[in-house]
mmCIF file of C-alpha atoms and ligand atoms in Angstrom:
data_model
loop_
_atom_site.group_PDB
_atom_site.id
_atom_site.type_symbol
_atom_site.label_atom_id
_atom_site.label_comp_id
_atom_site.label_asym_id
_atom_site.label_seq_id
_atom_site.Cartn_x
_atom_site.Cartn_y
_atom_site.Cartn_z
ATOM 1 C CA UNK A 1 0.000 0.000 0.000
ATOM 2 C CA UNK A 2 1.445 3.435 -0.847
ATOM 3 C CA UNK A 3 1.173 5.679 1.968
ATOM 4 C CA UNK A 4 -1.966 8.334 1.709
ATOM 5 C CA UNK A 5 -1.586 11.398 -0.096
ATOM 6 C CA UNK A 6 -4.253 13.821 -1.161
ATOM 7 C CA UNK A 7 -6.025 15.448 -4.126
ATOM 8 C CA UNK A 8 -7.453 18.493 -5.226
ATOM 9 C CA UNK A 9 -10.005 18.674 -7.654
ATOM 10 C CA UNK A 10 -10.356 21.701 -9.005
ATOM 11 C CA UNK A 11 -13.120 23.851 -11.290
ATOM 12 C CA UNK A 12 -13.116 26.421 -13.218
ATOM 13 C CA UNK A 13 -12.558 27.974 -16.951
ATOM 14 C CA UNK A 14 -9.552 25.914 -17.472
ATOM 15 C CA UNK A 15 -7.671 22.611 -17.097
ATOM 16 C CA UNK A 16 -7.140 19.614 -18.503
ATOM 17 C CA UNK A 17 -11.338 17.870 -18.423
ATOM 18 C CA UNK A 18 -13.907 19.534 -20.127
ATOM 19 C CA UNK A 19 -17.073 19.622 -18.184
ATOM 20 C CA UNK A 20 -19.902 18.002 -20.490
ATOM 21 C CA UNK A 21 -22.784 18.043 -17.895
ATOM 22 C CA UNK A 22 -23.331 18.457 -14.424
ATOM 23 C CA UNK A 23 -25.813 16.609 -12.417
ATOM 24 C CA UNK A 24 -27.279 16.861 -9.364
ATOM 25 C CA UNK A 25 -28.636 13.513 -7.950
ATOM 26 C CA UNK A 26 -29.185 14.504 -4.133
ATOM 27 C CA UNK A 27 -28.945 16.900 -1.887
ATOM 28 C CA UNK A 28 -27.265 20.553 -2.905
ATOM 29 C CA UNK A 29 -25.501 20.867 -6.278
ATOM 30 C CA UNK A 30 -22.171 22.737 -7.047
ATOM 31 C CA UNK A 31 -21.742 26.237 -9.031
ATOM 32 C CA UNK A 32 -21.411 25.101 -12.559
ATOM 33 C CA UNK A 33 -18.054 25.279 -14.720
ATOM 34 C CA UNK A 34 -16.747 24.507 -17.776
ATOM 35 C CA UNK A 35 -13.369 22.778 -16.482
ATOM 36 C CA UNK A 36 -11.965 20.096 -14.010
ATOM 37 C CA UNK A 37 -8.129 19.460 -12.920
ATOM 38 C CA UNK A 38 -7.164 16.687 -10.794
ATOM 39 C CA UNK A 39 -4.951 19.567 -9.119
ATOM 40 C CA UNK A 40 -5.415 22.707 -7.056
ATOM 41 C CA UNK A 41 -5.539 25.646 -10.165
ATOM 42 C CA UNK A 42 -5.058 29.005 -9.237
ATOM 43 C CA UNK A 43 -8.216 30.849 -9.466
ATOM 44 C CA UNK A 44 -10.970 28.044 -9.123
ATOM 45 C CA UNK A 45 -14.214 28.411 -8.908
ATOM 46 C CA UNK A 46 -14.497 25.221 -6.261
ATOM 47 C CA UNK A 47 -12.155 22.982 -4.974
ATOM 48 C CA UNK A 48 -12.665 19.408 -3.126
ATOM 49 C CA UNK A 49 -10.297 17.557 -1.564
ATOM 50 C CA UNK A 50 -9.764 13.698 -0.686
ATOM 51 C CA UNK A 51 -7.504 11.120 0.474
ATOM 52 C CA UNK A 52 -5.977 8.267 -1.641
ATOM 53 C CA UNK A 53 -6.166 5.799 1.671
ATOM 54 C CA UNK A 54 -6.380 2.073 2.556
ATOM 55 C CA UNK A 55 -9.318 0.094 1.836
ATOM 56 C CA UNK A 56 -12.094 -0.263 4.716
ATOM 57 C CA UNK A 57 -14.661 -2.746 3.284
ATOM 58 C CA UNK A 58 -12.742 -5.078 1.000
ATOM 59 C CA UNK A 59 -11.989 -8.916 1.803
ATOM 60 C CA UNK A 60 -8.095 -10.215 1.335
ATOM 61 C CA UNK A 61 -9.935 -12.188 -1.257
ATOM 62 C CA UNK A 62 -11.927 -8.972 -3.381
ATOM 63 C CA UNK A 63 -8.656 -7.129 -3.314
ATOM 64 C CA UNK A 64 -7.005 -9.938 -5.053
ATOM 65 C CA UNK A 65 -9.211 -10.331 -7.228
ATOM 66 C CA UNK A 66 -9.640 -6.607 -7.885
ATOM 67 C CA UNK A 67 -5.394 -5.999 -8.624
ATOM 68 C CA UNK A 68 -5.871 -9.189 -11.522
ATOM 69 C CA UNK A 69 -8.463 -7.080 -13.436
ATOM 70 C CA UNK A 70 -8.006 -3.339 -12.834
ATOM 71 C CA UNK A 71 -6.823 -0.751 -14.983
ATOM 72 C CA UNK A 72 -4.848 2.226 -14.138
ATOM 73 C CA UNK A 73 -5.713 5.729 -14.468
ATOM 74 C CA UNK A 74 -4.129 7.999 -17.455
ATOM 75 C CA UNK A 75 -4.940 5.455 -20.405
ATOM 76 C CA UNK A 76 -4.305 7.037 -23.782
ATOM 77 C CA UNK A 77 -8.069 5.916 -24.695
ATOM 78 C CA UNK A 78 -9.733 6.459 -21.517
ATOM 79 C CA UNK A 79 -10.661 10.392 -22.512
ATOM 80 C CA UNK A 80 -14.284 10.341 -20.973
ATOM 81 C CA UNK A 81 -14.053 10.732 -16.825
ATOM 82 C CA UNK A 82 -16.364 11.185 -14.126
ATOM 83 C CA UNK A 83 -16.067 12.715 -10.667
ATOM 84 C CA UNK A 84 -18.670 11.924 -8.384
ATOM 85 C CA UNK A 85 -18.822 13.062 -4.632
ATOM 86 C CA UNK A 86 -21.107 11.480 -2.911
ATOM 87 C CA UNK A 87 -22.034 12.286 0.880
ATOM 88 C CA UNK A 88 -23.882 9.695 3.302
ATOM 89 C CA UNK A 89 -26.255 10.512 5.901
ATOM 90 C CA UNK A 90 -25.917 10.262 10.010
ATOM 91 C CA UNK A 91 -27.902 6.787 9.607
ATOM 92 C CA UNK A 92 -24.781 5.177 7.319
ATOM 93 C CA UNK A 93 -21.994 6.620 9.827
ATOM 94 C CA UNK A 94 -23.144 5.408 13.115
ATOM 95 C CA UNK A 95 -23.610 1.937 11.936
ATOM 96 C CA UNK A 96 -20.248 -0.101 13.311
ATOM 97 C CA UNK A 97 -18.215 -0.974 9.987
ATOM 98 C CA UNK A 98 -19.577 -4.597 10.293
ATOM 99 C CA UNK A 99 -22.940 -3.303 9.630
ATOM 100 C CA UNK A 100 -21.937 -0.873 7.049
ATOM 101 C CA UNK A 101 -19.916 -3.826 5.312
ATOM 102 C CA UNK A 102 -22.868 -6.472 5.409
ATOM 103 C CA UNK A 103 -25.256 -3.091 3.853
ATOM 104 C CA UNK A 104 -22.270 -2.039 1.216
ATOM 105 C CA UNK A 105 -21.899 -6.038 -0.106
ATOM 106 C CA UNK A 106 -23.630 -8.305 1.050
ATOM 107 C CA UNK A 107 -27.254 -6.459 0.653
ATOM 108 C CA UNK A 108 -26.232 -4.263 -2.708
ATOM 109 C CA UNK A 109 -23.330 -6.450 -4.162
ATOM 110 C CA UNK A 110 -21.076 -3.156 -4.831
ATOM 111 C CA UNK A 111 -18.193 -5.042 -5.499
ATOM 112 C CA UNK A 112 -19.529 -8.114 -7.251
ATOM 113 C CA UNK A 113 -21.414 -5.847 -9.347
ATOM 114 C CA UNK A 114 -19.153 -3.463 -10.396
ATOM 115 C CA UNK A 115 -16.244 -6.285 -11.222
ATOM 116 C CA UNK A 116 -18.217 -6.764 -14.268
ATOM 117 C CA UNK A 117 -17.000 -2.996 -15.539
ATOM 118 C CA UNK A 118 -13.519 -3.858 -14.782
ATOM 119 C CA UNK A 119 -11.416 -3.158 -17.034
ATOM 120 C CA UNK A 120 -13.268 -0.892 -19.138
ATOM 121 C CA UNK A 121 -13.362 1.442 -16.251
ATOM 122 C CA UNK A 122 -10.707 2.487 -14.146
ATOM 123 C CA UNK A 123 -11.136 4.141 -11.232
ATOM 124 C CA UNK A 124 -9.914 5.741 -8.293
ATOM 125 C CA UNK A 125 -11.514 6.373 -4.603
ATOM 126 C CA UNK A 126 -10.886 9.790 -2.476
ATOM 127 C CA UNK A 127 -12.256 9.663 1.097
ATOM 128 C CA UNK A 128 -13.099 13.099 2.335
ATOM 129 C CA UNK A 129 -15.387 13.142 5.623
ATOM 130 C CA UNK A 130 -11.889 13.574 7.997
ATOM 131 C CA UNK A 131 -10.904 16.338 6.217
ATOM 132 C CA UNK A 132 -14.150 18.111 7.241
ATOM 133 C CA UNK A 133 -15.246 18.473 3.463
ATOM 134 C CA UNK A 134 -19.018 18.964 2.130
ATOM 135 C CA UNK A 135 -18.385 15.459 0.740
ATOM 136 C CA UNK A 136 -17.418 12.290 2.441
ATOM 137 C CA UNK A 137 -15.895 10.741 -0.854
ATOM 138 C CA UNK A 138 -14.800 12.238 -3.863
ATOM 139 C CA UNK A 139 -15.353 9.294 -7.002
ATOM 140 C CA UNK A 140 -13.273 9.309 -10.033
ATOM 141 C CA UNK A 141 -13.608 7.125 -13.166
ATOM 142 C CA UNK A 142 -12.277 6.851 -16.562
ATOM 143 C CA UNK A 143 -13.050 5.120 -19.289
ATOM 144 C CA UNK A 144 -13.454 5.193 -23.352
ATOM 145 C CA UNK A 145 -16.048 6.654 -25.379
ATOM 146 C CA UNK A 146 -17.617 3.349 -26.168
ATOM 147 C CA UNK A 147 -18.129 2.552 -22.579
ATOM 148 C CA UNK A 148 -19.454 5.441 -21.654
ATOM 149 C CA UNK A 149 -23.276 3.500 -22.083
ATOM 150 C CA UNK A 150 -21.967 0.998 -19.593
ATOM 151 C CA UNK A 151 -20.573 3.353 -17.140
ATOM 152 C CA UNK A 152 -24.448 4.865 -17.162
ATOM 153 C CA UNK A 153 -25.737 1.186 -16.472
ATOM 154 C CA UNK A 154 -22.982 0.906 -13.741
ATOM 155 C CA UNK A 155 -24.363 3.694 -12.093
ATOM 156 C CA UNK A 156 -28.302 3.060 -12.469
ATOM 157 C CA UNK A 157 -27.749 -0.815 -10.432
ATOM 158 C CA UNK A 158 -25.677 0.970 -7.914
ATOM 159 C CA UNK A 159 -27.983 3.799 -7.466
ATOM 160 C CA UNK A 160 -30.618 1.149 -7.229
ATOM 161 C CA UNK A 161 -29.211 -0.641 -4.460
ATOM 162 C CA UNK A 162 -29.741 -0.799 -0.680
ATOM 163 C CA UNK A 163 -26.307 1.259 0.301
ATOM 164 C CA UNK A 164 -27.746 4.163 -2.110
ATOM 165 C CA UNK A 165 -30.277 4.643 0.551
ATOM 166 C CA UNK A 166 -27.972 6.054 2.551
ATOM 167 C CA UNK A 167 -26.493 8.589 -0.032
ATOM 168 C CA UNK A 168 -27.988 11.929 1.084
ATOM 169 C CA UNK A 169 -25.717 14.240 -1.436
ATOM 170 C CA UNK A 170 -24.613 13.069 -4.946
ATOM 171 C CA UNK A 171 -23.294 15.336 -7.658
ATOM 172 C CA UNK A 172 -22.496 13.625 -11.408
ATOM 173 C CA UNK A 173 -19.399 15.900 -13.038
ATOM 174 C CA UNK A 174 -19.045 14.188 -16.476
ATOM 175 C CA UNK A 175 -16.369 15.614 -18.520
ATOM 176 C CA UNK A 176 -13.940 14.773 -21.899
ATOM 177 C CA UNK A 177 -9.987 15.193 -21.876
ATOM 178 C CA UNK A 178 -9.065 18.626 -23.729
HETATM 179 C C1 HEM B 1 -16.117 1.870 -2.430
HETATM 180 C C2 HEM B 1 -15.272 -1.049 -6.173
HETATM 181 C C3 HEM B 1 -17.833 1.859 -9.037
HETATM 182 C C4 HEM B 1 -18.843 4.672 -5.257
HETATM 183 C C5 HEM B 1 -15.685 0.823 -3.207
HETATM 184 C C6 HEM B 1 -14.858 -0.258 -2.733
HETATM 185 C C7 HEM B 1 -14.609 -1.059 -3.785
HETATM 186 C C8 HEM B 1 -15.271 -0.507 -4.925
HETATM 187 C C9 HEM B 1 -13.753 -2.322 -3.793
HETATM 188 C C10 HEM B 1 -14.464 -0.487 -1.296
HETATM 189 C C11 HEM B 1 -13.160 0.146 -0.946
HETATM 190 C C12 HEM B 1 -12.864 -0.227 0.500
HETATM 191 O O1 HEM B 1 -12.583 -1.409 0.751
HETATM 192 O O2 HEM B 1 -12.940 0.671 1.342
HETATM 193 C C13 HEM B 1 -15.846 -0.481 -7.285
HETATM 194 C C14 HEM B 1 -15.666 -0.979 -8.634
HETATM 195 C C15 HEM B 1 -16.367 -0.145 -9.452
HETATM 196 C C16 HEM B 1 -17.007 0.862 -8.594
HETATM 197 C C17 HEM B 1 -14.859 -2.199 -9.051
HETATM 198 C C18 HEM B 1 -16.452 -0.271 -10.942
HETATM 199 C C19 HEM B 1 -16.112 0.706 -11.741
HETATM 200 C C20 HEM B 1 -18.374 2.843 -8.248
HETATM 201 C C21 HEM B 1 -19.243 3.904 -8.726
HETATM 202 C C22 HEM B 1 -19.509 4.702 -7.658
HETATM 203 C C23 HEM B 1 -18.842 4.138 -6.517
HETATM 204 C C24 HEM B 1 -19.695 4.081 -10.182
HETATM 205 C C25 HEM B 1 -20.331 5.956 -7.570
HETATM 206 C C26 HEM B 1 -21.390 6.211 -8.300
HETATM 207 C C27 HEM B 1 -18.153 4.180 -4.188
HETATM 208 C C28 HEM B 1 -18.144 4.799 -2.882
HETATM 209 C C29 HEM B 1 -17.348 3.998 -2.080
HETATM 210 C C30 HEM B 1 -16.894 2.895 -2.891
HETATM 211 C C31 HEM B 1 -18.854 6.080 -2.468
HETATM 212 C C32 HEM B 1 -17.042 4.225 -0.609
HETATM 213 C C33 HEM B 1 -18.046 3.496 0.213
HETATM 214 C C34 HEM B 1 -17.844 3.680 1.687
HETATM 215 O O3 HEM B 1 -16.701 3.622 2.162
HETATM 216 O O4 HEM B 1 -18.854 3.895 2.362
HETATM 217 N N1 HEM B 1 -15.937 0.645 -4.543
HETATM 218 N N2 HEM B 1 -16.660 0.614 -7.294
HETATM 219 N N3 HEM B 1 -18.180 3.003 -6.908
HETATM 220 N N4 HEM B 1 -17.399 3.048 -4.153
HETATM 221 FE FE1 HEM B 1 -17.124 1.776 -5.697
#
Protein backbone atom coordinates (compact mmCIF):
# COMPACT_ATOMS: atom_id res chain seq x y z
CA UNK A 1 0.00 0.00 0.00
CA UNK A 2 1.45 3.43 -0.85
CA UNK A 3 1.17 5.68 1.97
CA UNK A 4 -1.97 8.33 1.71
CA UNK A 5 -1.59 11.40 -0.10
CA UNK A 6 -4.25 13.82 -1.16
CA UNK A 7 -6.03 15.45 -4.13
CA UNK A 8 -7.45 18.49 -5.23
CA UNK A 9 -10.01 18.67 -7.65
CA UNK A 10 -10.36 21.70 -9.01
CA UNK A 11 -13.12 23.85 -11.29
CA UNK A 12 -13.12 26.42 -13.22
CA UNK A 13 -12.56 27.97 -16.95
CA UNK A 14 -9.55 25.91 -17.47
CA UNK A 15 -7.67 22.61 -17.10
CA UNK A 16 -7.14 19.61 -18.50
CA UNK A 17 -11.34 17.87 -18.42
CA UNK A 18 -13.91 19.53 -20.13
CA UNK A 19 -17.07 19.62 -18.18
CA UNK A 20 -19.90 18.00 -20.49
CA UNK A 21 -22.78 18.04 -17.89
CA UNK A 22 -23.33 18.46 -14.42
CA UNK A 23 -25.81 16.61 -12.42
CA UNK A 24 -27.28 16.86 -9.36
CA UNK A 25 -28.64 13.51 -7.95
CA UNK A 26 -29.19 14.50 -4.13
CA UNK A 27 -28.94 16.90 -1.89
CA UNK A 28 -27.26 20.55 -2.91
CA UNK A 29 -25.50 20.87 -6.28
CA UNK A 30 -22.17 22.74 -7.05
CA UNK A 31 -21.74 26.24 -9.03
CA UNK A 32 -21.41 25.10 -12.56
CA UNK A 33 -18.05 25.28 -14.72
CA UNK A 34 -16.75 24.51 -17.78
CA UNK A 35 -13.37 22.78 -16.48
CA UNK A 36 -11.97 20.10 -14.01
CA UNK A 37 -8.13 19.46 -12.92
CA UNK A 38 -7.16 16.69 -10.79
CA UNK A 39 -4.95 19.57 -9.12
CA UNK A 40 -5.41 22.71 -7.06
CA UNK A 41 -5.54 25.65 -10.16
CA UNK A 42 -5.06 29.01 -9.24
CA UNK A 43 -8.22 30.85 -9.47
CA UNK A 44 -10.97 28.04 -9.12
CA UNK A 45 -14.21 28.41 -8.91
CA UNK A 46 -14.50 25.22 -6.26
CA UNK A 47 -12.15 22.98 -4.97
CA UNK A 48 -12.67 19.41 -3.13
CA UNK A 49 -10.30 17.56 -1.56
CA UNK A 50 -9.76 13.70 -0.69
CA UNK A 51 -7.50 11.12 0.47
CA UNK A 52 -5.98 8.27 -1.64
CA UNK A 53 -6.17 5.80 1.67
CA UNK A 54 -6.38 2.07 2.56
CA UNK A 55 -9.32 0.09 1.84
CA UNK A 56 -12.09 -0.26 4.72
CA UNK A 57 -14.66 -2.75 3.28
CA UNK A 58 -12.74 -5.08 1.00
CA UNK A 59 -11.99 -8.92 1.80
CA UNK A 60 -8.10 -10.21 1.33
CA UNK A 61 -9.93 -12.19 -1.26
CA UNK A 62 -11.93 -8.97 -3.38
CA UNK A 63 -8.66 -7.13 -3.31
CA UNK A 64 -7.01 -9.94 -5.05
CA UNK A 65 -9.21 -10.33 -7.23
CA UNK A 66 -9.64 -6.61 -7.88
CA UNK A 67 -5.39 -6.00 -8.62
CA UNK A 68 -5.87 -9.19 -11.52
CA UNK A 69 -8.46 -7.08 -13.44
CA UNK A 70 -8.01 -3.34 -12.83
CA UNK A 71 -6.82 -0.75 -14.98
CA UNK A 72 -4.85 2.23 -14.14
CA UNK A 73 -5.71 5.73 -14.47
CA UNK A 74 -4.13 8.00 -17.46
CA UNK A 75 -4.94 5.46 -20.40
CA UNK A 76 -4.30 7.04 -23.78
CA UNK A 77 -8.07 5.92 -24.70
CA UNK A 78 -9.73 6.46 -21.52
CA UNK A 79 -10.66 10.39 -22.51
CA UNK A 80 -14.28 10.34 -20.97
CA UNK A 81 -14.05 10.73 -16.82
CA UNK A 82 -16.36 11.19 -14.13
CA UNK A 83 -16.07 12.72 -10.67
CA UNK A 84 -18.67 11.92 -8.38
CA UNK A 85 -18.82 13.06 -4.63
CA UNK A 86 -21.11 11.48 -2.91
CA UNK A 87 -22.03 12.29 0.88
CA UNK A 88 -23.88 9.69 3.30
CA UNK A 89 -26.25 10.51 5.90
CA UNK A 90 -25.92 10.26 10.01
CA UNK A 91 -27.90 6.79 9.61
CA UNK A 92 -24.78 5.18 7.32
CA UNK A 93 -21.99 6.62 9.83
CA UNK A 94 -23.14 5.41 13.11
CA UNK A 95 -23.61 1.94 11.94
CA UNK A 96 -20.25 -0.10 13.31
CA UNK A 97 -18.21 -0.97 9.99
CA UNK A 98 -19.58 -4.60 10.29
CA UNK A 99 -22.94 -3.30 9.63
CA UNK A 100 -21.94 -0.87 7.05
CA UNK A 101 -19.92 -3.83 5.31
CA UNK A 102 -22.87 -6.47 5.41
CA UNK A 103 -25.26 -3.09 3.85
CA UNK A 104 -22.27 -2.04 1.22
CA UNK A 105 -21.90 -6.04 -0.11
CA UNK A 106 -23.63 -8.30 1.05
CA UNK A 107 -27.25 -6.46 0.65
CA UNK A 108 -26.23 -4.26 -2.71
CA UNK A 109 -23.33 -6.45 -4.16
CA UNK A 110 -21.08 -3.16 -4.83
CA UNK A 111 -18.19 -5.04 -5.50
CA UNK A 112 -19.53 -8.11 -7.25
CA UNK A 113 -21.41 -5.85 -9.35
CA UNK A 114 -19.15 -3.46 -10.40
CA UNK A 115 -16.24 -6.29 -11.22
CA UNK A 116 -18.22 -6.76 -14.27
CA UNK A 117 -17.00 -3.00 -15.54
CA UNK A 118 -13.52 -3.86 -14.78
CA UNK A 119 -11.42 -3.16 -17.03
CA UNK A 120 -13.27 -0.89 -19.14
CA UNK A 121 -13.36 1.44 -16.25
CA UNK A 122 -10.71 2.49 -14.15
CA UNK A 123 -11.14 4.14 -11.23
CA UNK A 124 -9.91 5.74 -8.29
CA UNK A 125 -11.51 6.37 -4.60
CA UNK A 126 -10.89 9.79 -2.48
CA UNK A 127 -12.26 9.66 1.10
CA UNK A 128 -13.10 13.10 2.34
CA UNK A 129 -15.39 13.14 5.62
CA UNK A 130 -11.89 13.57 8.00
CA UNK A 131 -10.90 16.34 6.22
CA UNK A 132 -14.15 18.11 7.24
CA UNK A 133 -15.25 18.47 3.46
CA UNK A 134 -19.02 18.96 2.13
CA UNK A 135 -18.38 15.46 0.74
CA UNK A 136 -17.42 12.29 2.44
CA UNK A 137 -15.90 10.74 -0.85
CA UNK A 138 -14.80 12.24 -3.86
CA UNK A 139 -15.35 9.29 -7.00
CA UNK A 140 -13.27 9.31 -10.03
CA UNK A 141 -13.61 7.12 -13.17
CA UNK A 142 -12.28 6.85 -16.56
CA UNK A 143 -13.05 5.12 -19.29
CA UNK A 144 -13.45 5.19 -23.35
CA UNK A 145 -16.05 6.65 -25.38
CA UNK A 146 -17.62 3.35 -26.17
CA UNK A 147 -18.13 2.55 -22.58
CA UNK A 148 -19.45 5.44 -21.65
CA UNK A 149 -23.28 3.50 -22.08
CA UNK A 150 -21.97 1.00 -19.59
CA UNK A 151 -20.57 3.35 -17.14
CA UNK A 152 -24.45 4.87 -17.16
CA UNK A 153 -25.74 1.19 -16.47
CA UNK A 154 -22.98 0.91 -13.74
CA UNK A 155 -24.36 3.69 -12.09
CA UNK A 156 -28.30 3.06 -12.47
CA UNK A 157 -27.75 -0.82 -10.43
CA UNK A 158 -25.68 0.97 -7.91
CA UNK A 159 -27.98 3.80 -7.47
CA UNK A 160 -30.62 1.15 -7.23
CA UNK A 161 -29.21 -0.64 -4.46
CA UNK A 162 -29.74 -0.80 -0.68
CA UNK A 163 -26.31 1.26 0.30
CA UNK A 164 -27.75 4.16 -2.11
CA UNK A 165 -30.28 4.64 0.55
CA UNK A 166 -27.97 6.05 2.55
CA UNK A 167 -26.49 8.59 -0.03
CA UNK A 168 -27.99 11.93 1.08
CA UNK A 169 -25.72 14.24 -1.44
CA UNK A 170 -24.61 13.07 -4.95
CA UNK A 171 -23.29 15.34 -7.66
CA UNK A 172 -22.50 13.63 -11.41
CA UNK A 173 -19.40 15.90 -13.04
CA UNK A 174 -19.04 14.19 -16.48
CA UNK A 175 -16.37 15.61 -18.52
CA UNK A 176 -13.94 14.77 -21.90
CA UNK A 177 -9.99 15.19 -21.88
CA UNK A 178 -9.06 18.63 -23.73
C1 LIG B 1 -16.12 1.87 -2.43
C2 LIG B 1 -15.27 -1.05 -6.17
C3 LIG B 1 -17.83 1.86 -9.04
C4 LIG B 1 -18.84 4.67 -5.26
C5 LIG B 1 -15.68 0.82 -3.21
C6 LIG B 1 -14.86 -0.26 -2.73
C7 LIG B 1 -14.61 -1.06 -3.78
C8 LIG B 1 -15.27 -0.51 -4.93
C9 LIG B 1 -13.75 -2.32 -3.79
C10 LIG B 1 -14.46 -0.49 -1.30
C11 LIG B 1 -13.16 0.15 -0.95
C12 LIG B 1 -12.86 -0.23 0.50
O1 LIG B 1 -12.58 -1.41 0.75
O2 LIG B 1 -12.94 0.67 1.34
C13 LIG B 1 -15.85 -0.48 -7.28
C14 LIG B 1 -15.67 -0.98 -8.63
C15 LIG B 1 -16.37 -0.15 -9.45
C16 LIG B 1 -17.01 0.86 -8.59
C17 LIG B 1 -14.86 -2.20 -9.05
C18 LIG B 1 -16.45 -0.27 -10.94
C19 LIG B 1 -16.11 0.71 -11.74
C20 LIG B 1 -18.37 2.84 -8.25
C21 LIG B 1 -19.24 3.90 -8.73
C22 LIG B 1 -19.51 4.70 -7.66
C23 LIG B 1 -18.84 4.14 -6.52
C24 LIG B 1 -19.69 4.08 -10.18
C25 LIG B 1 -20.33 5.96 -7.57
C26 LIG B 1 -21.39 6.21 -8.30
C27 LIG B 1 -18.15 4.18 -4.19
C28 LIG B 1 -18.14 4.80 -2.88
C29 LIG B 1 -17.35 4.00 -2.08
C30 LIG B 1 -16.89 2.89 -2.89
C31 LIG B 1 -18.85 6.08 -2.47
C32 LIG B 1 -17.04 4.22 -0.61
C33 LIG B 1 -18.05 3.50 0.21
C34 LIG B 1 -17.84 3.68 1.69
O3 LIG B 1 -16.70 3.62 2.16
O4 LIG B 1 -18.85 3.90 2.36
N1 LIG B 1 -15.94 0.65 -4.54
N2 LIG B 1 -16.66 0.61 -7.29
N3 LIG B 1 -18.18 3.00 -6.91
N4 LIG B 1 -17.40 3.05 -4.15
FE1 LIG B 1 -17.12 1.78 -5.70
Amino acid sequence: MPPPFTVTFSAGSAGPWRVERLSTLAGPGLPAATHLAMTDLPGASWRLRGVVSHPRYSTAAELKMLAGVQAGLGRPEATCAALIPIRKSEAWWSMAQDERRAVFEDRSRHIALSMKYLPAVARRLHHARDLGEPFDFLTWFEFAPEHAAAFDDLLAELRASPEWTYVEREVEIRVRRV
